[in-house]
PDB file of C-alpha atoms in Angstrom:
ATOM      1  CA  MET A  25     116.738 125.200 156.090  1.00 44.00           C
ATOM      2  CA  THR A  26     119.563 123.443 158.466  1.00 52.00           C
ATOM      3  CA  VAL A  27     120.053 120.143 157.068  1.00 57.00           C
ATOM      4  CA  THR A  28     121.703 117.855 160.150  1.00 74.00           C
ATOM      5  CA  ARG A  29     124.716 115.329 159.033  1.00 80.00           C
ATOM      6  CA  ILE A  30     123.246 111.699 159.444  1.00 93.00           C
ATOM      7  CA  GLU A  31     126.673 109.815 158.320  1.00 95.00           C
ATOM      8  CA  GLY A  32     128.539 108.991 161.319  1.00 96.00           C
ATOM      9  CA  ALA A  33     125.752 110.530 163.809  1.00 97.00           C
ATOM     10  CA  ASN A  34     125.415 108.440 166.629  1.00 98.00           C
ATOM     11  CA  ILE A  35     121.204 107.459 166.928  1.00 98.00           C
ATOM     12  CA  ILE A  36     119.747 106.325 169.552  1.00 98.00           C
ATOM     13  CA  VAL A  37     116.333 103.846 168.727  1.00 98.00           C
ATOM     14  CA  ILE A  38     114.671 102.981 171.252  1.00 98.00           C
ATOM     15  CA  GLY A  39     111.985 100.245 170.467  1.00 96.00           C
ATOM     16  CA  GLY A  40     114.149  99.841 167.805  1.00 96.00           C
ATOM     17  CA  SER A  41     113.373  95.857 167.159  1.00 95.00           C
ATOM     18  CA  SER A  42     110.491  95.766 165.510  1.00 94.00           C
ATOM     19  CA  GLY A  43     107.678  98.025 163.436  1.00 94.00           C
ATOM     20  CA  MET A  44     108.364 101.607 162.995  1.00 96.00           C
ATOM     21  CA  GLY A  45     111.460 101.340 165.046  1.00 97.00           C
ATOM     22  CA  LEU A  46     113.156  98.388 163.248  1.00 97.00           C
ATOM     23  CA  ALA A  47     112.361 100.110 159.728  1.00 97.00           C
ATOM     24  CA  LEU A  48     113.683 103.400 161.076  1.00 98.00           C
ATOM     25  CA  ALA A  49     116.847 101.758 161.872  1.00 98.00           C
ATOM     26  CA  GLN A  50     117.163 100.120 158.821  1.00 98.00           C
ATOM     27  CA  ARG A  51     117.024 103.960 156.956  1.00 97.00           C
ATOM     28  CA  LEU A  52     119.488 105.161 159.017  1.00 98.00           C
ATOM     29  CA  LEU A  53     121.516 102.559 158.842  1.00 98.00           C
ATOM     30  CA  THR A  54     122.063 102.916 155.114  1.00 97.00           C
ATOM     31  CA  GLU A  55     121.823 106.638 155.276  1.00 97.00           C
ATOM     32  CA  GLY A  56     125.429 105.649 157.368  1.00 97.00           C
ATOM     33  CA  ALA A  57     124.429 106.415 161.183  1.00 98.00           C
ATOM     34  CA  ARG A  58     125.802 104.287 164.225  1.00 98.00           C
ATOM     35  CA  VAL A  59     122.396 103.209 165.338  1.00 98.00           C
ATOM     36  CA  THR A  60     121.419 101.980 169.104  1.00 98.00           C
ATOM     37  CA  ILE A  61     118.611 100.140 168.736  1.00 98.00           C
ATOM     38  CA  ALA A  62     116.691  99.272 172.444  1.00 98.00           C
ATOM     39  CA  GLY A  63     114.377  97.598 173.575  1.00 97.00           C
ATOM     40  CA  ARG A  64     113.437  95.103 176.808  1.00 96.00           C
ATOM     41  CA  SER A  65     113.404  91.978 174.702  1.00 96.00           C
ATOM     42  CA  ALA A  66     116.785  90.493 174.356  1.00 97.00           C
ATOM     43  CA  GLU A  67     115.021  87.730 172.419  1.00 97.00           C
ATOM     44  CA  LYS A  68     113.886  90.304 170.013  1.00 96.00           C
ATOM     45  CA  LEU A  69     117.227  92.676 169.639  1.00 98.00           C
ATOM     46  CA  GLY A  70     118.733  89.711 168.583  1.00 97.00           C
ATOM     47  CA  ALA A  71     116.326  88.736 165.892  1.00 97.00           C
ATOM     48  CA  ALA A  72     116.216  92.599 164.663  1.00 97.00           C
ATOM     49  CA  ARG A  73     119.841  92.845 164.705  1.00 97.00           C
ATOM     50  CA  ARG A  74     119.763  89.505 162.007  1.00 97.00           C
ATOM     51  CA  GLU A  75     117.147  91.069 160.110  1.00 97.00           C
ATOM     52  CA  LEU A  76     119.525  94.397 159.011  1.00 97.00           C
ATOM     53  CA  GLY A  77     122.665  91.756 158.739  1.00 97.00           C
ATOM     54  CA  ASP A  78     124.386  92.679 161.817  1.00 96.00           C
ATOM     55  CA  PRO A  79     126.390  95.559 160.654  1.00 97.00           C
ATOM     56  CA  ALA A  80     129.064  96.623 162.567  1.00 97.00           C
ATOM     57  CA  ASP A  81     127.358 100.315 162.622  1.00 97.00           C
ATOM     58  CA  LEU A  82     124.650  98.479 164.737  1.00 98.00           C
ATOM     59  CA  ARG A  83     124.587  97.990 168.653  1.00 97.00           C
ATOM     60  CA  ALA A  84     121.510  96.221 170.498  1.00 97.00           C
ATOM     61  CA  ALA A  85     120.934  97.266 174.673  1.00 97.00           C
ATOM     62  CA  VAL A  86     118.061  95.830 176.646  1.00 97.00           C
ATOM     63  CA  LEU A  87     116.466  98.541 178.286  1.00 97.00           C
ATOM     64  CA  ASP A  88     113.177  98.993 179.733  1.00 97.00           C
ATOM     65  CA  LEU A  89     112.558 103.035 179.449  1.00 96.00           C
ATOM     66  CA  THR A  90     109.577 102.565 183.051  1.00 96.00           C
ATOM     67  CA  ARG A  91     112.745 102.303 185.227  1.00 97.00           C
ATOM     68  CA  GLU A  92     114.626 104.974 185.797  1.00 98.00           C
ATOM     69  CA  GLU A  93     117.556 103.266 187.682  1.00 98.00           C
ATOM     70  CA  GLU A  94     118.406 101.681 183.787  1.00 98.00           C
ATOM     71  CA  VAL A  95     117.481 104.915 181.628  1.00 98.00           C
ATOM     72  CA  ALA A  96     119.722 106.648 184.511  1.00 98.00           C
ATOM     73  CA  ALA A  97     121.811 103.817 183.409  1.00 98.00           C
ATOM     74  CA  PHE A  98     122.268 103.687 180.178  1.00 98.00           C
ATOM     75  CA  PHE A  99     122.910 107.434 179.104  1.00 98.00           C
ATOM     76  CA  ARG A 100     125.613 106.943 181.975  1.00 95.00           C
ATOM     77  CA  ASP A 101     127.465 104.478 179.425  1.00 91.00           C
ATOM     78  CA  CYS A 102     126.569 105.218 176.363  1.00 89.00           C
ATOM     79  CA  GLY A 103     129.089 107.585 174.933  1.00 89.00           C
ATOM     80  CA  PRO A 104     127.895 110.115 172.730  1.00 91.00           C
ATOM     81  CA  VAL A 105     124.844 110.556 171.145  1.00 97.00           C
ATOM     82  CA  ASP A 106     123.172 112.970 168.495  1.00 98.00           C
ATOM     83  CA  HIS A 107     119.513 112.164 168.153  1.00 98.00           C
ATOM     84  CA  ILE A 108     117.290 110.138 170.452  1.00 98.00           C
ATOM     85  CA  VAL A 109     113.813 108.788 168.996  1.00 98.00           C
ATOM     86  CA  SER A 110     111.922 106.764 170.888  1.00 98.00           C
ATOM     87  CA  THR A 111     108.565 104.199 168.684  1.00 97.00           C
ATOM     88  CA  ALA A 112     108.157 102.587 172.247  1.00 95.00           C
ATOM     89  CA  ALA A 113     104.710 101.573 173.103  1.00 94.00           C
ATOM     90  CA  ASP A 114     103.087  98.608 175.771  1.00 93.00           C
ATOM     91  CA  ILE A 115      98.942  98.744 174.768  1.00 91.00           C
ATOM     92  CA  GLU A 116      98.419  95.153 175.550  1.00 91.00           C
ATOM     93  CA  GLY A 117      95.278  94.541 176.945  1.00 92.00           C
ATOM     94  CA  ALA A 118      93.981  98.882 176.846  1.00 93.00           C
ATOM     95  CA  TYR A 119      92.239  98.604 174.052  1.00 91.00           C
ATOM     96  CA  GLN A 120      89.517  97.647 176.522  1.00 93.00           C
ATOM     97  CA  LEU A 121      85.723  98.925 177.651  1.00 95.00           C
ATOM     98  CA  LEU A 122      85.761 100.491 180.654  1.00 96.00           C
ATOM     99  CA  PRO A 123      83.875  98.128 182.579  1.00 96.00           C
ATOM    100  CA  ASP A 124      86.462  95.277 181.174  1.00 96.00           C
ATOM    101  CA  LEU A 125      90.464  97.734 181.605  1.00 96.00           C
ATOM    102  CA  ARG A 126      92.590  97.195 183.756  1.00 97.00           C
ATOM    103  CA  LEU A 127      94.258  99.704 185.571  1.00 97.00           C
ATOM    104  CA  SER A 128      97.031  97.763 184.875  1.00 97.00           C
ATOM    105  CA  ALA A 129      96.925  97.995 181.770  1.00 96.00           C
ATOM    106  CA  ALA A 130      96.447 102.003 181.446  1.00 97.00           C
ATOM    107  CA  GLN A 131      98.880 102.182 183.634  1.00 97.00           C
ATOM    108  CA  ARG A 132     101.023  99.934 181.883  1.00 97.00           C
ATOM    109  CA  VAL A 133     100.709 102.824 178.606  1.00 97.00           C
ATOM    110  CA  ILE A 134     101.129 105.491 180.801  1.00 98.00           C
ATOM    111  CA  GLU A 135     104.623 103.920 181.787  1.00 97.00           C
ATOM    112  CA  SER A 136     105.672 103.529 178.322  1.00 96.00           C
ATOM    113  CA  LYS A 137     104.377 106.419 175.924  1.00 97.00           C
ATOM    114  CA  PHE A 138     104.024 109.648 178.955  1.00 98.00           C
ATOM    115  CA  TYR A 139     106.565 108.235 181.985  1.00 98.00           C
ATOM    116  CA  GLY A 140     109.632 106.237 179.683  1.00 98.00           C
ATOM    117  CA  PRO A 141     109.823 109.828 177.346  1.00 98.00           C
ATOM    118  CA  LEU A 142     110.602 112.090 180.222  1.00 98.00           C
ATOM    119  CA  LEU A 143     113.011 109.888 181.439  1.00 98.00           C
ATOM    120  CA  LEU A 144     114.566 110.030 177.843  1.00 98.00           C
ATOM    121  CA  ALA A 145     114.857 113.345 178.172  1.00 98.00           C
ATOM    122  CA  LYS A 146     116.418 113.493 181.600  1.00 98.00           C
ATOM    123  CA  TYR A 147     118.722 111.895 180.980  1.00 98.00           C
ATOM    124  CA  GLY A 148     119.491 111.454 177.307  1.00 98.00           C
ATOM    125  CA  ALA A 149     119.169 115.779 176.592  1.00 98.00           C
ATOM    126  CA  PRO A 150     122.221 115.935 178.623  1.00 97.00           C
ATOM    127  CA  CYS A 151     124.117 113.361 176.534  1.00 97.00           C
ATOM    128  CA  LEU A 152     123.067 115.580 173.157  1.00 97.00           C
ATOM    129  CA  PRO A 153     125.132 117.963 171.469  1.00 97.00           C
ATOM    130  CA  PRO A 154     122.674 121.427 171.162  1.00 97.00           C
ATOM    131  CA  SER A 155     122.301 120.634 167.375  1.00 96.00           C
ATOM    132  CA  GLY A 156     121.114 116.880 168.913  1.00 98.00           C
ATOM    133  CA  SER A 157     117.206 116.109 168.743  1.00 98.00           C
ATOM    134  CA  ILE A 158     114.243 113.897 170.674  1.00 98.00           C
ATOM    135  CA  THR A 159     111.903 112.281 168.512  1.00 98.00           C
ATOM    136  CA  TYR A 160     108.359 110.930 169.619  1.00 98.00           C
ATOM    137  CA  THR A 161     105.712 109.151 168.969  1.00 98.00           C
ATOM    138  CA  SER A 162     101.634 109.664 169.487  1.00 98.00           C
ATOM    139  CA  GLY A 163      99.759 108.866 167.482  1.00 97.00           C
ATOM    140  CA  VAL A 164      95.953 109.515 165.413  1.00 97.00           C
ATOM    141  CA  ALA A 165      93.805 108.181 168.469  1.00 96.00           C
ATOM    142  CA  ALA A 166      94.410 111.881 170.011  1.00 97.00           C
ATOM    143  CA  TYR A 167      92.925 112.997 167.866  1.00 97.00           C
ATOM    144  CA  ARG A 168      90.254 110.380 166.204  1.00 96.00           C
ATOM    145  CA  PRO A 169      89.162 108.448 169.528  1.00 94.00           C
ATOM    146  CA  ALA A 170      87.343 105.237 169.631  1.00 90.00           C
ATOM    147  CA  ALA A 171      85.114 103.304 171.954  1.00 92.00           C
ATOM    148  CA  ARG A 172      88.009 101.003 173.403  1.00 93.00           C
ATOM    149  CA  GLY A 173      90.742 103.869 173.196  1.00 93.00           C
ATOM    150  CA  SER A 174      90.266 105.767 175.478  1.00 96.00           C
ATOM    151  CA  VAL A 175      93.839 105.236 177.634  1.00 97.00           C
ATOM    152  CA  VAL A 176      95.695 105.461 174.317  1.00 96.00           C
ATOM    153  CA  ALA A 177      94.151 108.832 173.535  1.00 97.00           C
ATOM    154  CA  ALA A 178      94.926 110.340 176.740  1.00 98.00           C
ATOM    155  CA  VAL A 179      98.288 109.526 176.431  1.00 98.00           C
ATOM    156  CA  ASN A 180      98.753 110.735 172.957  1.00 98.00           C
ATOM    157  CA  ALA A 181      97.535 114.142 173.570  1.00 98.00           C
ATOM    158  CA  ALA A 182      99.701 113.514 176.952  1.00 98.00           C
ATOM    159  CA  LEU A 183     103.146 113.197 175.155  1.00 98.00           C
ATOM    160  CA  GLU A 184     102.246 115.570 172.822  1.00 98.00           C
ATOM    161  CA  GLY A 185     101.779 118.103 175.717  1.00 98.00           C
ATOM    162  CA  LEU A 186     104.987 116.898 177.089  1.00 98.00           C
ATOM    163  CA  VAL A 187     106.766 117.728 173.831  1.00 98.00           C
ATOM    164  CA  ARG A 188     106.009 121.525 173.692  1.00 98.00           C
ATOM    165  CA  ALA A 189     106.814 121.736 177.206  1.00 98.00           C
ATOM    166  CA  LEU A 190     109.961 120.074 176.073  1.00 98.00           C
ATOM    167  CA  ALA A 191     111.181 121.619 173.602  1.00 98.00           C
ATOM    168  CA  VAL A 192     111.014 124.793 174.860  1.00 98.00           C
ATOM    169  CA  GLU A 193     112.656 123.998 178.281  1.00 98.00           C
ATOM    170  CA  LEU A 194     115.637 121.619 176.541  1.00 98.00           C
ATOM    171  CA  ALA A 195     116.227 124.410 173.400  1.00 98.00           C
ATOM    172  CA  PRO A 196     117.874 124.638 171.544  1.00 98.00           C
ATOM    173  CA  LEU A 197     117.801 121.007 171.518  1.00 98.00           C
ATOM    174  CA  ARG A 198     114.585 119.946 168.987  1.00 98.00           C
ATOM    175  CA  VAL A 199     112.160 118.193 170.913  1.00 98.00           C
ATOM    176  CA  ASN A 200     109.438 116.427 168.258  1.00 98.00           C
ATOM    177  CA  ALA A 201     106.821 114.068 167.496  1.00 98.00           C
ATOM    178  CA  VAL A 202     105.199 111.695 164.959  1.00 98.00           C
ATOM    179  CA  SER A 203     101.845 110.641 164.974  1.00 98.00           C
ATOM    180  CA  PRO A 204     101.335 107.614 162.747  1.00 97.00           C
ATOM    181  CA  GLY A 205      97.883 106.369 161.186  1.00 96.00           C
ATOM    182  CA  TRP A 206      96.799 103.564 161.396  1.00 94.00           C
ATOM    183  CA  VAL A 207     100.594 101.220 160.658  1.00 95.00           C
ATOM    184  CA  ASP A 208     100.585  97.896 159.698  1.00 92.00           C
ATOM    185  CA  THR A 209     103.006  96.639 162.383  1.00 88.00           C
ATOM    186  CA  PRO A 210     102.909  93.857 165.236  1.00 80.00           C
ATOM    187  CA  ILE A 211     100.834  96.389 167.899  1.00 76.00           C
ATOM    188  CA  TRP A 212      98.127  95.787 166.206  1.00 74.00           C
ATOM    189  CA  THR A 213      98.182  91.922 167.238  1.00 71.00           C
ATOM    190  CA  PHE A 214      96.739  93.557 170.512  1.00 66.00           C
ATOM    191  CA  VAL A 215      94.901  96.043 169.346  1.00 73.00           C
ATOM    192  CA  ALA A 216      92.477  93.607 167.088  1.00 72.00           C
ATOM    193  CA  GLY A 217      93.488  89.894 167.942  1.00 76.00           C
ATOM    194  CA  ASP A 218      92.957  88.002 164.654  1.00 80.00           C
ATOM    195  CA  ALA A 219      90.868  90.652 163.219  1.00 85.00           C
ATOM    196  CA  LYS A 220      94.385  91.991 162.356  1.00 87.00           C
ATOM    197  CA  GLN A 221      93.686  91.824 158.562  1.00 89.00           C
ATOM    198  CA  ALA A 222      90.286  92.453 157.867  1.00 91.00           C
ATOM    199  CA  THR A 223      90.422  95.601 160.207  1.00 90.00           C
ATOM    200  CA  LEU A 224      93.382  97.147 158.345  1.00 92.00           C
ATOM    201  CA  GLU A 225      91.637  96.382 155.051  1.00 94.00           C
ATOM    202  CA  ALA A 226      88.926  98.226 156.677  1.00 94.00           C
ATOM    203  CA  MET A 227      90.271 101.520 157.434  1.00 93.00           C
ATOM    204  CA  ALA A 228      92.122 101.488 154.053  1.00 95.00           C
ATOM    205  CA  ARG A 229      88.978 101.430 152.767  1.00 97.00           C
ATOM    206  CA  ARG A 230      88.156 105.080 154.629  1.00 96.00           C
ATOM    207  CA  LEU A 231      91.400 107.017 154.082  1.00 97.00           C
ATOM    208  CA  PRO A 232      92.187 109.773 151.293  1.00 97.00           C
ATOM    209  CA  ALA A 233      95.130 107.646 151.435  1.00 97.00           C
ATOM    210  CA  GLY A 234      93.712 104.424 149.939  1.00 97.00           C
ATOM    211  CA  ARG A 235      95.840 102.251 151.942  1.00 97.00           C
ATOM    212  CA  VAL A 236      97.052 102.244 155.697  1.00 96.00           C
ATOM    213  CA  GLY A 237     100.321 103.232 156.709  1.00 96.00           C
ATOM    214  CA  ARG A 238     103.767 100.693 156.076  1.00 96.00           C
ATOM    215  CA  PRO A 239     106.813 101.089 158.832  1.00 96.00           C
ATOM    216  CA  GLU A 240     108.591 103.213 156.272  1.00 97.00           C
ATOM    217  CA  ASP A 241     105.768 105.279 155.907  1.00 98.00           C
ATOM    218  CA  ILE A 242     106.696 107.096 159.528  1.00 98.00           C
ATOM    219  CA  ALA A 243     111.038 106.509 159.210  1.00 98.00           C
ATOM    220  CA  ASP A 244     110.705 108.778 156.834  1.00 98.00           C
ATOM    221  CA  ALA A 245     108.966 111.137 158.556  1.00 98.00           C
ATOM    222  CA  ILE A 246     110.970 110.674 161.862  1.00 98.00           C
ATOM    223  CA  ARG A 247     114.114 111.105 159.453  1.00 98.00           C
ATOM    224  CA  PHE A 248     112.724 114.367 158.541  1.00 98.00           C
ATOM    225  CA  LEU A 249     112.472 114.757 161.809  1.00 98.00           C
ATOM    226  CA  ILE A 250     115.718 114.708 162.979  1.00 97.00           C
ATOM    227  CA  GLY A 251     117.751 116.190 160.017  1.00 96.00           C
ATOM    228  CA  ASN A 252     115.450 119.405 159.831  1.00 97.00           C
ATOM    229  CA  GLY A 253     117.559 122.395 162.067  1.00 96.00           C
ATOM    230  CA  PHE A 254     114.185 124.118 161.693  1.00 97.00           C
ATOM    231  CA  THR A 255     111.823 122.233 162.901  1.00 98.00           C
ATOM    232  CA  THR A 256     111.054 121.871 167.227  1.00 98.00           C
ATOM    233  CA  GLY A 257     108.015 121.257 169.141  1.00 98.00           C
ATOM    234  CA  THR A 258     105.958 120.058 166.335  1.00 98.00           C
ATOM    235  CA  ILE A 259     103.780 117.104 165.553  1.00 98.00           C
ATOM    236  CA  LEU A 260     104.081 115.673 162.430  1.00 98.00           C
ATOM    237  CA  HIS A 261     101.073 113.928 160.925  1.00 98.00           C
ATOM    238  CA  VAL A 262     101.528 110.221 159.041  1.00 98.00           C
ATOM    239  CA  GLU A 263      98.444 109.088 159.172  1.00 97.00           C
ATOM    240  CA  GLY A 264      96.846 108.714 155.153  1.00 97.00           C
ATOM    241  CA  GLY A 265      94.380 111.750 155.379  1.00 97.00           C
ATOM    242  CA  HIS A 266      92.928 109.793 159.127  1.00 97.00           C
ATOM    243  CA  ARG A 267      91.647 113.393 160.318  1.00 97.00           C
ATOM    244  CA  LEU A 268      89.602 114.570 157.996  1.00 97.00           C
ATOM    245  CA  VAL A 269      87.188 111.053 157.617  1.00 94.00           C
TER     246      VAL A 269
END
């Protein structure tokens, strides 16, 4: 097994201001990486910097990964990069039954979870060394779709197809994705609203693991994909056994 060195590496985490991305940034900083967290909200990025202790090895950048000109400019100016991770997703308004689904909400999911990752590969790959990697975040909805989740299920499946294709096209760069199950993050506010806690508790009772995920669970999985030099084109499932029930 080839283990990639993390200490001193330059790692970009798109979506690093909250949830899984924030947990990953914390993990990487603890291991001595130089981390850039990027997202659309300067306010959230500032709060994340404070939560992470505002270390010298942390940089924050405002970036909308769905805007090609912004992504291109970001990578022109970002300097050397060793690894790129995206945990970003805009699913607000997308969890609806078809009669209530607005096309604009579906388009935001596609832009943030498919076109955005495509742009990250287009402009980010030339900045990476041959030992570098790109890691995306799909989700268990691609395997266990539910009513109201048709758009998210479809986009996660499309992203996983993109991962496999990019692993071939961009080789020897490694391209992978983590597929989380139900994880207790702020994104559940858009999915379940006030019923968030009850919904997560009901799922915890169903799962073989006996609980829903934590952001740190997903950070651990992404850390593995960054560090294992013989893993590419892979979807790493971290879902507490959800696909079994």
